[in-house]
Coordinates of C-alpha atoms and ligand atoms in Angstrom, one line a residue:
Chain A
M148 CA 67.2 -93.8 130.4
K149 CA 66.5 -92.3 127.1
E150 CA 64.3 -89.3 127.3
K151 CA 61.4 -89.3 124.9
K152 CA 60.9 -85.8 123.4
R153 CA 57.3 -84.9 123.0
E154 CA 56.6 -83.2 119.7
M155 CA 53.9 -80.6 119.9
E156 CA 52.2 -79.1 116.9
K157 CA 52.0 -75.4 116.9
V158 CA 48.5 -74.4 115.9
Y159 CA 48.6 -70.6 116.7
G160 CA 51.2 -68.0 117.3
R161 CA 52.1 -64.5 116.6
P162 CA 51.7 -63.7 112.9
R163 CA 54.9 -63.4 111.1
L164 CA 54.2 -59.8 110.0
R165 CA 53.5 -58.7 113.6
K166 CA 56.8 -57.8 115.2
D167 CA 57.8 -59.3 118.5
L168 CA 57.6 -56.2 120.6
P169 CA 56.2 -55.6 124.2
L170 CA 52.5 -54.8 124.2
M171 CA 52.1 -51.0 124.2
Y172 CA 48.3 -50.9 124.4
C173 CA 46.3 -50.9 127.6
P174 CA 45.4 -54.2 129.0
G175 CA 42.2 -55.4 127.4
C176 CA 42.5 -53.1 124.3
H177 CA 41.3 -54.6 121.1
Y178 CA 43.7 -52.7 118.9
G179 CA 46.4 -55.4 119.5
I180 CA 44.0 -58.2 118.4
I181 CA 43.0 -56.1 115.3
T182 CA 46.6 -55.4 114.5
S183 CA 47.5 -59.2 114.5
L184 CA 44.4 -59.9 112.3
V185 CA 45.4 -57.4 109.7
A186 CA 49.0 -58.8 109.7
E187 CA 47.6 -62.4 109.3
V188 CA 45.3 -61.4 106.5
I189 CA 48.1 -59.6 104.5
E190 CA 50.3 -62.6 105.0
E191 CA 47.6 -64.9 103.8
L192 CA 47.0 -62.9 100.6
G193 CA 50.7 -62.9 99.9
I194 CA 50.8 -59.2 99.4
E195 CA 53.3 -58.1 102.2
G196 CA 56.1 -57.3 99.8
N197 CA 53.9 -54.8 98.0
T198 CA 51.9 -53.4 100.9
I199 CA 52.3 -50.0 102.5
G200 CA 50.5 -48.9 105.7
V201 CA 49.6 -45.4 106.7
S202 CA 48.6 -44.5 110.3
S203 CA 47.1 -41.3 111.5
V204 CA 47.0 -39.8 114.9
G205 CA 45.6 -41.7 117.9
C206 CA 46.4 -45.1 119.3
T207 CA 46.8 -46.4 115.8
F208 CA 50.0 -44.5 115.8
V209 CA 51.4 -47.4 117.9
T210 CA 50.5 -50.0 115.2
T211 CA 53.2 -48.5 112.9
Q212 CA 55.7 -50.3 115.3
Y213 CA 54.1 -53.7 115.2
F214 CA 53.8 -54.3 111.5
D215 CA 56.7 -55.7 109.6
L216 CA 55.7 -53.7 106.6
D217 CA 56.7 -50.4 104.9
F218 CA 54.9 -47.8 107.0
I219 CA 54.4 -44.1 107.3
D220 CA 52.6 -42.0 109.9
S221 CA 50.7 -38.8 109.2
A222 CA 48.9 -35.8 110.6
H223 CA 45.5 -36.2 112.5
G224 CA 42.8 -37.4 110.0
R225 CA 45.0 -37.1 106.8
S226 CA 46.0 -40.6 106.1
P227 CA 43.6 -41.1 103.2
A228 CA 45.3 -38.3 101.4
V229 CA 48.8 -39.6 102.2
A230 CA 47.6 -43.0 101.0
T231 CA 46.4 -41.4 97.8
G232 CA 49.9 -39.9 97.2
I233 CA 51.5 -43.3 97.8
K234 CA 49.2 -45.2 95.6
H235 CA 49.5 -42.7 92.7
A236 CA 53.3 -42.4 93.2
H237 CA 53.7 -46.0 92.1
F238 CA 50.9 -45.7 89.5
G239 CA 48.4 -47.8 91.5
K240 CA 50.6 -50.8 92.0
P241 CA 51.0 -51.1 95.8
I242 CA 48.3 -52.1 98.2
V243 CA 47.9 -49.3 100.6
F244 CA 45.8 -49.3 103.8
T245 CA 45.1 -46.7 106.5
M246 CA 44.6 -47.3 110.2
Q247 CA 42.2 -44.7 111.8
G248 CA 40.5 -44.1 115.0
D249 CA 37.0 -42.6 115.2
G250 CA 38.1 -39.1 116.2
D251 CA 40.7 -39.3 113.4
L252 CA 38.4 -40.6 110.6
A253 CA 35.0 -39.2 111.6
A254 CA 35.8 -35.9 113.1
I255 CA 38.9 -34.2 111.9
G256 CA 39.5 -36.4 108.9
M257 CA 35.8 -36.9 107.7
G258 CA 36.3 -34.6 104.7
C259 CA 39.5 -36.2 103.7
I260 CA 38.2 -39.9 103.6
I261 CA 34.9 -39.0 102.0
N262 CA 36.8 -37.3 99.1
A263 CA 39.2 -40.2 98.8
I264 CA 36.3 -42.5 98.4
N265 CA 34.6 -40.3 96.0
R266 CA 37.8 -39.9 93.9
F267 CA 37.5 -43.7 93.5
E268 CA 40.8 -44.3 95.2
K269 CA 41.6 -48.1 95.6
I270 CA 42.6 -48.0 99.2
T271 CA 41.6 -50.0 102.2
T272 CA 40.8 -48.4 105.6
I273 CA 40.7 -50.2 108.9
F274 CA 38.5 -48.0 111.0
L275 CA 38.8 -48.5 114.9
N276 CA 35.7 -47.4 116.5
N277 CA 36.0 -47.3 120.2
A278 CA 33.5 -44.6 120.6
I279 CA 36.0 -42.3 122.4
Y280 CA 39.3 -40.4 122.0
G281 CA 41.6 -42.9 123.6
T282 CA 45.0 -41.3 123.3
T283 CA 44.1 -38.0 124.7
G284 CA 42.3 -39.5 127.8
G285 CA 38.7 -40.2 126.9
Q286 CA 37.0 -37.2 125.3
L287 CA 33.8 -37.3 123.2
A288 CA 34.1 -38.8 119.7
P289 CA 31.5 -38.6 116.9
T290 CA 30.8 -42.3 117.6
T291 CA 30.3 -41.9 121.4
L292 CA 27.1 -43.5 122.5
L293 CA 24.1 -41.5 123.8
G294 CA 24.5 -41.1 127.5
Q295 CA 28.0 -42.2 127.5
K296 CA 30.2 -40.4 130.0
T297 CA 33.4 -39.0 128.6
T298 CA 35.7 -36.3 130.0
T299 CA 34.0 -33.7 127.8
T300 CA 30.5 -35.0 128.3
P301 CA 30.7 -35.6 132.1
N302 CA 27.0 -36.0 132.4
G303 CA 26.7 -38.3 129.4
R304 CA 26.4 -37.5 125.7
D305 CA 23.3 -35.3 125.2
P306 CA 22.3 -34.9 121.5
E307 CA 21.1 -31.3 122.2
S308 CA 24.7 -30.2 122.8
A309 CA 26.8 -33.1 121.4
G310 CA 24.8 -34.6 118.5
F311 CA 24.4 -38.3 117.7
P312 CA 26.5 -41.4 117.2
I313 CA 27.5 -41.6 113.6
H314 CA 27.3 -44.8 111.7
I315 CA 30.3 -44.9 109.3
A316 CA 29.9 -48.3 107.8
E317 CA 26.3 -47.6 106.8
F318 CA 27.1 -44.1 105.7
F319 CA 30.0 -44.9 103.5
S320 CA 28.1 -47.8 101.8
N321 CA 26.1 -45.1 100.2
L322 CA 29.1 -43.7 98.4
K323 CA 29.5 -44.8 94.9
G324 CA 33.3 -45.3 95.1
I325 CA 32.9 -48.0 97.9
S326 CA 33.4 -51.5 96.9
Y327 CA 33.1 -52.9 100.4
S328 CA 31.9 -51.7 103.8
A329 CA 31.4 -53.9 106.8
R330 CA 31.3 -53.6 110.6
C331 CA 32.9 -56.3 112.7
A332 CA 33.9 -56.9 116.3
V333 CA 36.5 -59.2 117.9
N334 CA 34.7 -59.9 121.2
T335 CA 33.7 -63.5 120.5
P336 CA 35.4 -66.3 118.5
A337 CA 32.5 -66.2 116.0
N338 CA 32.8 -62.4 115.5
Y339 CA 36.5 -62.8 115.2
N340 CA 36.2 -65.2 112.4
K341 CA 33.8 -63.0 110.6
A342 CA 36.1 -60.1 111.0
R343 CA 39.0 -62.1 109.6
K344 CA 36.7 -62.8 106.5
S345 CA 35.6 -59.3 106.1
L346 CA 39.3 -58.0 106.2
K347 CA 40.3 -60.5 103.7
T348 CA 37.5 -59.4 101.4
A349 CA 38.3 -55.8 101.9
F350 CA 42.0 -56.2 100.8
Q351 CA 41.0 -58.5 98.0
K352 CA 38.7 -55.6 96.6
Q353 CA 41.8 -53.5 96.4
V354 CA 43.9 -56.2 94.9
D355 CA 41.1 -56.5 92.2
G356 CA 41.0 -52.9 91.7
V357 CA 37.3 -52.7 92.5
G358 CA 37.2 -49.6 94.6
Y359 CA 37.7 -48.2 98.2
S360 CA 37.1 -50.7 100.9
I361 CA 36.6 -50.2 104.7
V362 CA 36.2 -52.4 107.7
E363 CA 34.9 -50.8 110.9
F364 CA 35.8 -52.5 114.0
L365 CA 34.0 -52.0 117.4
S366 CA 36.9 -52.0 119.7
A367 CA 37.2 -52.0 123.5
C368 CA 39.0 -49.2 125.1
P369 CA 39.3 -50.1 128.8
G370 CA 41.9 -47.4 129.2
S371 CA 39.8 -44.4 128.4
W372 CA 36.4 -46.1 129.1
K373 CA 37.7 -46.5 132.6
L374 CA 36.4 -50.1 132.7
S375 CA 38.1 -53.4 133.5
P376 CA 38.9 -55.4 130.4
K377 CA 36.0 -57.7 131.2
D378 CA 33.4 -54.9 131.6
A379 CA 34.8 -53.3 128.4
M380 CA 34.1 -56.6 126.6
K381 CA 30.6 -56.5 128.1
R382 CA 30.0 -53.0 126.8
I383 CA 30.8 -54.2 123.3
A384 CA 28.0 -56.8 123.5
D385 CA 25.5 -54.9 125.5
E386 CA 25.9 -51.3 124.3
M387 CA 28.0 -51.0 121.2
I388 CA 26.6 -53.8 119.0
P389 CA 22.9 -52.8 119.6
E390 CA 23.8 -49.2 118.4
Y391 CA 26.2 -50.4 115.7
P392 CA 25.0 -53.6 114.1
L393 CA 27.6 -55.9 112.7
G394 CA 27.5 -57.0 109.1
E395 CA 28.2 -56.1 105.5
F396 CA 26.7 -53.0 104.2
K397 CA 28.1 -53.1 100.6
N398 CA 29.9 -55.8 98.8
V399 CA 30.2 -55.3 95.0
D400 CA 32.6 -56.6 92.4
N401 CA 32.2 -53.9 89.9
I402 CA 31.5 -50.2 90.1
T403 CA 30.5 -48.3 87.0
Chain B
M102 CA 69.7 -26.8 69.5
T103 CA 67.6 -25.8 72.6
E104 CA 64.0 -24.9 72.0
R105 CA 62.6 -21.5 72.8
I106 CA 58.9 -20.8 73.6
L107 CA 56.8 -17.9 74.7
T108 CA 55.0 -18.8 77.9
T109 CA 53.8 -17.5 81.2
G110 CA 55.4 -17.9 84.7
N111 CA 52.6 -20.2 85.6
E112 CA 53.1 -22.6 82.8
A113 CA 56.9 -22.3 83.0
I114 CA 56.6 -23.8 86.4
G115 CA 54.9 -26.8 84.7
Y116 CA 57.5 -27.1 82.0
G117 CA 60.2 -26.9 84.6
A118 CA 58.7 -29.7 86.6
I119 CA 58.4 -32.0 83.6
Y120 CA 62.0 -31.2 82.7
A121 CA 63.0 -32.1 86.3
G122 CA 61.3 -35.5 86.0
C123 CA 58.3 -34.7 88.2
R124 CA 55.4 -36.9 87.2
H125 CA 53.1 -36.3 90.2
F126 CA 51.1 -33.2 90.9
F127 CA 48.4 -32.7 93.5
G128 CA 46.6 -29.4 93.5
Y129 CA 43.5 -27.3 94.2
P130 CA 42.3 -24.3 92.1
I131 CA 43.1 -20.7 93.3
T132 CA 43.8 -17.5 91.6
P133 CA 46.4 -16.4 90.4
Q134 CA 48.0 -19.9 90.0
N135 CA 45.1 -21.6 88.1
Q136 CA 47.0 -21.9 84.8
C137 CA 49.7 -23.8 86.7
T138 CA 47.4 -26.4 88.0
E139 CA 45.6 -26.6 84.6
F140 CA 48.9 -27.0 82.9
F141 CA 49.7 -30.2 84.9
A142 CA 46.1 -31.6 84.4
R143 CA 46.6 -31.1 80.6
E144 CA 50.3 -32.0 80.2
L145 CA 51.2 -34.6 82.8
P146 CA 49.2 -37.5 81.4
K147 CA 50.9 -36.9 78.1
V148 CA 54.2 -37.8 79.7
G149 CA 52.9 -40.8 81.7
G150 CA 52.3 -38.6 84.8
V151 CA 49.5 -38.3 87.4
F152 CA 47.5 -35.3 88.1
V153 CA 45.1 -35.4 91.0
Q154 CA 42.8 -32.5 91.9
S155 CA 42.4 -32.6 95.6
E156 CA 39.5 -31.4 97.7
S157 CA 41.6 -28.9 99.6
E158 CA 45.1 -27.6 100.0
T159 CA 45.2 -29.6 103.2
A160 CA 44.7 -32.7 101.2
S161 CA 47.1 -31.6 98.4
I162 CA 50.0 -31.2 100.7
N163 CA 49.3 -34.6 102.4
M164 CA 49.2 -36.3 99.0
V165 CA 52.6 -34.7 98.2
Y166 CA 53.8 -36.1 101.7
G167 CA 52.7 -39.6 100.6
A168 CA 54.0 -39.5 97.1
A169 CA 57.4 -38.0 98.3
G170 CA 57.5 -40.7 101.0
A171 CA 57.0 -43.2 98.2
G172 CA 60.2 -41.8 96.6
V173 CA 58.9 -39.8 93.6
R174 CA 59.3 -36.2 92.7
A175 CA 56.0 -34.6 93.7
M176 CA 54.8 -31.1 94.0
T177 CA 51.9 -28.8 94.5
S178 CA 51.2 -25.2 93.8
T179 CA 48.9 -22.7 95.4
A180 CA 48.4 -19.1 96.2
S181 CA 48.4 -17.4 99.6
V182 CA 45.1 -18.5 101.0
G183 CA 45.7 -22.1 100.1
F184 CA 49.3 -21.9 101.4
S185 CA 47.9 -21.1 104.8
L186 CA 45.9 -24.3 104.7
M187 CA 49.0 -26.2 103.8
Q188 CA 51.0 -25.2 106.9
E189 CA 50.0 -28.3 108.9
G190 CA 51.2 -30.7 106.2
I191 CA 54.4 -28.6 105.6
S192 CA 55.3 -28.8 109.3
H193 CA 54.9 -32.7 109.2
I194 CA 57.0 -32.9 106.0
A195 CA 59.7 -30.9 107.8
M196 CA 59.7 -33.5 110.6
A197 CA 59.6 -36.5 108.3
E198 CA 62.3 -34.8 106.2
L199 CA 60.7 -35.5 102.8
P200 CA 61.8 -33.9 99.6
C201 CA 58.9 -31.9 98.3
V202 CA 58.4 -28.8 96.1
V203 CA 55.6 -26.3 96.8
V204 CA 54.9 -23.2 94.6
D205 CA 53.2 -20.2 96.3
V206 CA 51.9 -17.6 93.8
Q207 CA 51.4 -14.6 96.1
R208 CA 48.2 -12.6 96.1
G209 CA 47.2 -9.7 98.3
G210 CA 46.4 -9.3 101.9
P211 CA 45.6 -11.4 104.9
G212 CA 42.3 -13.3 104.8
M213 CA 40.8 -13.7 101.4
G214 CA 42.5 -10.4 100.5
T215 CA 42.5 -9.9 96.8
T216 CA 43.1 -12.2 93.8
Q217 CA 45.6 -9.8 92.4
T218 CA 49.4 -9.7 92.7
A219 CA 51.2 -8.7 95.9
Q220 CA 54.3 -9.8 98.0
M221 CA 52.7 -10.4 101.4
D222 CA 53.6 -14.0 102.3
Y223 CA 57.2 -13.4 103.1
F224 CA 57.0 -14.1 106.8
Q225 CA 55.0 -17.2 106.4
V226 CA 57.2 -18.6 103.6
T227 CA 60.6 -17.8 105.1
K228 CA 59.8 -18.1 108.9
G229 CA 57.7 -21.2 109.0
G230 CA 53.9 -20.7 109.0
G231 CA 53.4 -24.0 110.8
H232 CA 54.5 -25.1 114.3
G233 CA 57.9 -26.2 115.3
G234 CA 60.4 -23.7 113.9
Y235 CA 61.5 -25.8 110.9
R236 CA 63.2 -24.2 107.9
N237 CA 62.5 -24.5 104.2
I238 CA 64.6 -23.3 101.3
V239 CA 62.8 -20.4 99.4
L240 CA 63.6 -19.6 95.8
A241 CA 62.2 -16.3 94.4
P242 CA 62.2 -16.2 90.6
D243 CA 62.0 -12.8 89.0
S244 CA 61.4 -13.9 85.4
V245 CA 59.5 -16.6 83.5
Q246 CA 62.9 -18.2 82.7
E247 CA 63.7 -18.4 86.3
C248 CA 60.3 -20.1 87.0
F249 CA 61.4 -22.8 84.7
D250 CA 64.9 -23.1 86.0
F251 CA 64.1 -22.8 89.8
I252 CA 61.6 -25.6 89.7
Q253 CA 64.5 -27.8 88.5
L254 CA 66.8 -26.4 91.1
A255 CA 64.1 -26.8 93.7
F256 CA 63.8 -30.6 93.0
F257 CA 67.6 -31.0 93.2
L258 CA 67.9 -29.1 96.5
A259 CA 64.9 -30.9 97.9
D260 CA 66.5 -34.3 97.1
K261 CA 69.9 -33.2 98.2
Y262 CA 68.8 -32.2 101.7
R263 CA 65.6 -34.2 102.1
N264 CA 63.9 -30.9 102.7
L265 CA 60.9 -28.9 101.5
V266 CA 61.7 -26.2 98.9
F267 CA 59.3 -23.4 98.1
V268 CA 59.2 -21.4 94.9
L269 CA 57.8 -18.1 95.7
S270 CA 56.2 -16.3 92.8
D271 CA 53.6 -13.6 92.6
G272 CA 50.7 -12.6 90.4
I273 CA 52.8 -10.6 88.1
I274 CA 55.6 -13.2 87.5
A275 CA 52.9 -15.9 87.2
E276 CA 50.8 -14.1 84.5
M277 CA 53.3 -12.3 82.4
A278 CA 54.6 -14.0 79.3
E279 CA 58.3 -14.1 78.2
S280 CA 60.4 -16.1 75.9
I281 CA 62.3 -18.9 77.6
E282 CA 64.8 -21.5 76.7
L283 CA 63.7 -25.0 77.5
K284 CA 66.6 -27.0 78.7
T285 CA 67.4 -29.6 81.3
L286 CA 69.8 -28.2 83.9
E287 CA 72.7 -30.2 85.1
F288 CA 73.2 -30.9 88.8
D289 CA 75.5 -33.1 91.0
P290 CA 74.6 -36.7 91.5
L291 CA 72.1 -37.3 94.2
P292 CA 72.0 -40.2 96.8
E293 CA 69.7 -43.2 96.2
K294 CA 66.4 -42.8 97.9
D295 CA 66.9 -46.1 99.9
W296 CA 64.6 -44.8 102.6
A297 CA 61.5 -44.6 100.3
L298 CA 58.3 -46.6 100.7
T299 CA 58.4 -48.9 97.7
G300 CA 57.1 -52.1 99.3
K301 CA 59.6 -54.2 101.3
A302 CA 60.0 -56.9 98.6
Q303 CA 62.3 -54.2 96.9
R304 CA 64.6 -54.5 99.8
G305 CA 64.8 -58.2 100.4
G306 CA 62.2 -58.0 103.1
N307 CA 63.5 -55.1 105.2
R308 CA 60.9 -52.6 106.0
N309 CA 61.1 -48.8 105.7
F310 CA 59.4 -46.6 108.1
I311 CA 58.8 -42.9 107.7
S312 CA 57.6 -40.8 110.6
C313 CA 56.6 -37.3 111.2
S314 CA 56.9 -37.9 114.9
N315 CA 60.0 -37.2 117.0
L316 CA 58.8 -39.8 119.4
L317 CA 59.2 -42.7 116.9
K318 CA 62.0 -41.4 114.7
R319 CA 64.8 -40.9 117.1
P320 CA 65.4 -39.4 120.5
T321 CA 64.4 -35.8 120.7
R322 CA 67.8 -34.3 121.4
D323 CA 69.4 -36.3 118.5
G324 CA 66.6 -35.3 116.3
L325 CA 66.9 -31.6 117.1
K326 CA 70.6 -31.7 116.5
A327 CA 70.3 -33.4 113.2
L328 CA 67.7 -30.9 111.9
G329 CA 69.7 -28.0 113.3
D330 CA 72.9 -29.4 111.6
K331 CA 71.0 -29.7 108.3
Y332 CA 69.7 -26.2 108.5
H333 CA 73.1 -24.8 109.1
E334 CA 74.6 -26.7 106.3
I335 CA 72.0 -25.2 104.0
E336 CA 72.7 -21.7 105.4
A337 CA 76.4 -22.3 104.7
N338 CA 76.0 -23.6 101.1
E339 CA 72.9 -22.4 99.5
V340 CA 72.7 -18.7 99.8
R341 CA 72.0 -17.2 96.3
H342 CA 71.5 -13.6 95.3
E343 CA 72.0 -11.3 92.3
R344 CA 74.2 -8.2 92.3
Y345 CA 73.2 -5.4 90.0
M346 CA 75.4 -2.3 89.7
I347 CA 76.8 -3.0 93.2
D348 CA 80.5 -2.5 92.8
D349 CA 80.6 1.3 93.3
A350 CA 77.1 1.7 94.8
D351 CA 76.7 3.9 97.9
F352 CA 72.9 3.6 98.0
I353 CA 71.5 0.0 97.7
L354 CA 68.0 -1.2 96.8
V355 CA 67.0 -4.7 98.1
A356 CA 64.0 -6.3 96.4
Y357 CA 62.9 -9.8 95.2
G358 CA 60.5 -11.2 92.6
S359 CA 58.5 -8.8 90.5
S360 CA 59.7 -5.8 92.7
S361 CA 63.3 -6.5 91.7
R362 CA 62.3 -6.1 88.0
T363 CA 61.0 -2.6 88.6
S364 CA 63.8 -1.8 91.0
K365 CA 66.3 -2.6 88.3
E366 CA 64.6 0.0 86.1
A367 CA 64.9 2.4 88.9
V368 CA 68.6 1.7 89.2
D369 CA 69.0 2.4 85.5
M370 CA 67.2 5.7 85.9
A371 CA 69.4 6.7 88.8
R372 CA 72.6 5.7 87.0
A373 CA 71.4 7.8 84.0
E374 CA 71.6 10.8 86.3
G375 CA 75.0 9.8 87.7
L376 CA 73.6 8.5 91.1
K377 CA 75.6 5.5 92.5
V378 CA 72.6 3.2 93.1
G379 CA 72.7 -0.6 92.9
L380 CA 70.4 -3.5 93.7
I381 CA 70.8 -6.7 95.7
R382 CA 68.2 -9.2 94.8
P383 CA 67.9 -12.1 97.2
I384 CA 67.2 -15.3 95.2
T385 CA 67.1 -17.5 98.2
L386 CA 64.8 -15.8 100.7
W387 CA 65.9 -18.6 103.2
P388 CA 68.8 -18.8 103.6
F389 CA 68.8 -15.0 103.3
P390 CA 71.9 -13.2 101.9
Q391 CA 72.6 -11.7 105.4
E392 CA 76.4 -11.7 105.1
T393 CA 76.4 -10.0 101.7
I394 CA 74.2 -7.2 103.0
K395 CA 76.1 -6.9 106.2
G396 CA 79.4 -6.6 104.0
L397 CA 77.9 -3.9 101.9
T398 CA 77.5 -1.6 104.9
S399 CA 81.2 -0.6 104.5
Q400 CA 80.3 1.0 101.1
A401 CA 76.7 2.0 101.4
G402 CA 75.2 4.0 104.2
R403 CA 71.6 3.6 103.0
F404 CA 69.5 0.7 101.9
L405 CA 66.0 0.9 100.5
V406 CA 63.8 -2.2 100.6
I407 CA 61.0 -2.4 98.0
E408 CA 58.3 -4.9 98.8
D409 CA 54.8 -5.0 97.4
G410 CA 53.0 -5.1 100.7
L411 CA 53.6 -4.2 104.3
E412 CA 57.0 -4.4 106.0
Q413 CA 58.3 -8.0 106.0
M414 CA 61.6 -8.6 104.3
V415 CA 62.8 -5.3 105.5
E416 CA 63.2 -6.8 108.9
D417 CA 65.7 -9.2 107.6
V418 CA 67.7 -6.4 106.0
R419 CA 67.5 -4.3 109.3
S420 CA 68.8 -7.3 111.1
A421 CA 71.5 -7.9 108.5
V422 CA 73.0 -4.4 108.6
E423 CA 73.4 -4.6 112.4
G424 CA 72.8 -0.8 112.8
K425 CA 75.6 0.1 110.5
A426 CA 73.4 1.6 107.9
Q427 CA 70.0 3.2 107.5
V428 CA 67.3 1.0 106.2
H429 CA 64.3 2.5 104.4
F430 CA 61.1 0.9 103.1
L431 CA 58.8 1.5 100.1
G432 CA 55.7 -0.7 100.2
G433 CA 52.3 -1.3 98.8
I434 CA 51.0 2.2 99.7
A435 CA 53.4 3.5 97.0
R436 CA 51.3 1.7 94.3
H437 CA 50.2 3.8 91.4
E438 CA 46.6 3.4 92.0
P439 CA 44.5 2.6 95.2
G440 CA 42.7 -0.5 93.9
P441 CA 43.9 -4.1 93.9
G442 CA 45.5 -3.7 90.4
G443 CA 48.0 -1.1 91.6
M444 CA 51.8 -1.6 91.2
I445 CA 54.9 0.2 92.5
F446 CA 56.3 1.6 89.3
P447 CA 60.0 2.3 88.6
D448 CA 59.6 6.0 88.6
R449 CA 58.0 5.9 92.0
I450 CA 61.0 4.0 93.3
F451 CA 63.4 6.4 91.6
E452 CA 61.5 9.4 93.1
E453 CA 62.0 7.8 96.6
V454 CA 65.7 7.3 96.0
K455 CA 66.1 10.9 95.1
R456 CA 64.1 12.0 98.1
L457 CA 66.3 9.9 100.4
I458 CA 69.6 11.0 98.8
Ligands
TPP688 C1 45.5 -31.4 114.7 C2 45.6 -32.2 116.0 N1 44.6 -31.9 116.9 C3 44.6 -32.6 118.0 C4 45.5 -33.6 118.3 C5 45.5 -34.4 119.6 N2 45.0 -35.8 119.6 C6 45.9 -36.8 119.5 S1 45.1 -38.3 119.4 C7 43.6 -37.6 119.4 C8 42.4 -38.3 119.5 C9 42.4 -39.5 118.7 O1 41.2 -40.2 119.0 P1 40.8 -41.3 118.0 O2 41.0 -41.0 116.6 O3 39.4 -41.8 118.4 O4 41.9 -42.5 118.2 P2 42.1 -43.4 119.5 O5 43.1 -42.5 120.3 O6 40.9 -43.6 120.1 O7 42.8 -44.5 118.9 C10 43.7 -36.2 119.5 C11 42.6 -35.2 119.5 C12 46.5 -33.9 117.3 N3 47.5 -34.8 117.4 N4 46.5 -33.1 116.2
SF4_689 S1 43.6 -45.7 125.2 FE1 42.1 -47.1 124.5 S2 42.6 -47.5 122.3 FE2 44.4 -46.6 123.3 S3 45.7 -48.3 124.0 FE3 44.4 -47.8 125.7 S4 42.6 -49.1 125.4 FE4 43.6 -49.1 123.5

């Protein structure tokens, strides 16, 4: 009997620019989804041959291994300066992006990124806001929610001693050098699709030389939140999004 | 015909960089190196280069890290206080093994210290001010001409070894003006920078990855061995020093940078009185001319180290003589006046020589 081979159409798979490596993130971590999304968008824009990634310190460090792109890692919080050096080395030609966690970007590296934006660098930053220091085991971050328990706020974040959650996407939208600032999440298919669009716009702004662009992602960190992947996902919807509304805060085609 | 110009040490650094093909400078203002940064801001755009004023020395050194990673000749310059701020980046550059050039124009004291000249960064520059026990080549010019030449040499050595090279100047060398010859120095051919980040399209789709992390680069033990082997190779090949009136000397001065200029005059004074005094001037402070100094203990029983600050290089001289000679020290407290503008004059050095002899 002749066997009939059933042809199946492949509708989704690992993005070509995401290397086929074992998963190094905790189960339920959103960094993996976001990494794939970035890889997909770069592929779609056809800029992979000319794109250089910069990671800082944190779990973003692992992303350097997944991207099939030229990559460099750097000291904690300094990736916007490193990206500046790369961009200028090739006289503005390459597409350069940084991957930064919330401790990296909003604590130790805050001065670095604000000055890169204010110098009107044409760089794109993927900001992974998981409201905690993931790598070091769950300490307070500038974006930690009020009342959120971390290993350095064991009774929950109290503004009297630990200040307030900082809203980077809104804050940076006030800087003149920013062409695009948005906050996204990947907790639902609808949010995932919006995030994809935002990422694409952010990279397009750099391709068009408009200005600095940033996409903030609300990212689940089951590992350091000490929650199950399901409960971590729930926290994104119930606690993170109410504090950090999703949306575009700036989107301009021309900065003068 | 080569061109001659009258210029300062600070600006000669700039000319040297342009002659070396450096088109990328990242810097932050600080006295006494401001004219250096300003030179690049003024001159680099004229030759198609890029000048970026950073928001801090922390940022400058990380910009240099990025630009060097992208495969171009990039540098920064600073003075002591700013050099401290660069230590984090310097340590990361050491791990990533990127060819970078950093100029430190020394000023006085720990902390904010003074804005005036001194030689007080020796430990930090030669022993590694950041974490991890890395090594950087240190070139110490003693003239404006050498500022020009050593920047070219620095870029060559940086590319040759994929290592950081420091040019250690000081307030006097930086601000004095001398006539110099502008000419491109010839060096051996260098390997291609096929590791650089240029976008993978340049390499038929194969990605390059640069890391300042031992975790990702290679196994720790292999990494340590490779770094150690490189440092030993530099120690074996790159020691440079100048000998002045050494052949028959039984009393030897050791000084670098501006102090070696005044020490030379002191040698001349001593020779005029028939004293057999000579000078060893370390040109590379790392690798240090340890063997040379050790060898000289067979002819000289006394060494006098002149450093415009507190005792630092003298420790390396003591270690080099291995107890076979006496090592004396003349430092910042021998300056001609108590304020920050003081200097150790040649007659003061000569007086010390006579006292010791
Ligand atoms: C100068 C410096 N200080 C501290 C650390 C230790 N450290 C490593 S990762 C990290 C926190 C990173 O947190 P975040 O940026 O939020 O990224 P995440 O781990 O959540 O991805 C810290 C403090 C370091 N590597 N360097
Ligand atoms: S610690 Fe958090 S951010 Fe890091 S891999 Fe685990 S879940 Fe992801």
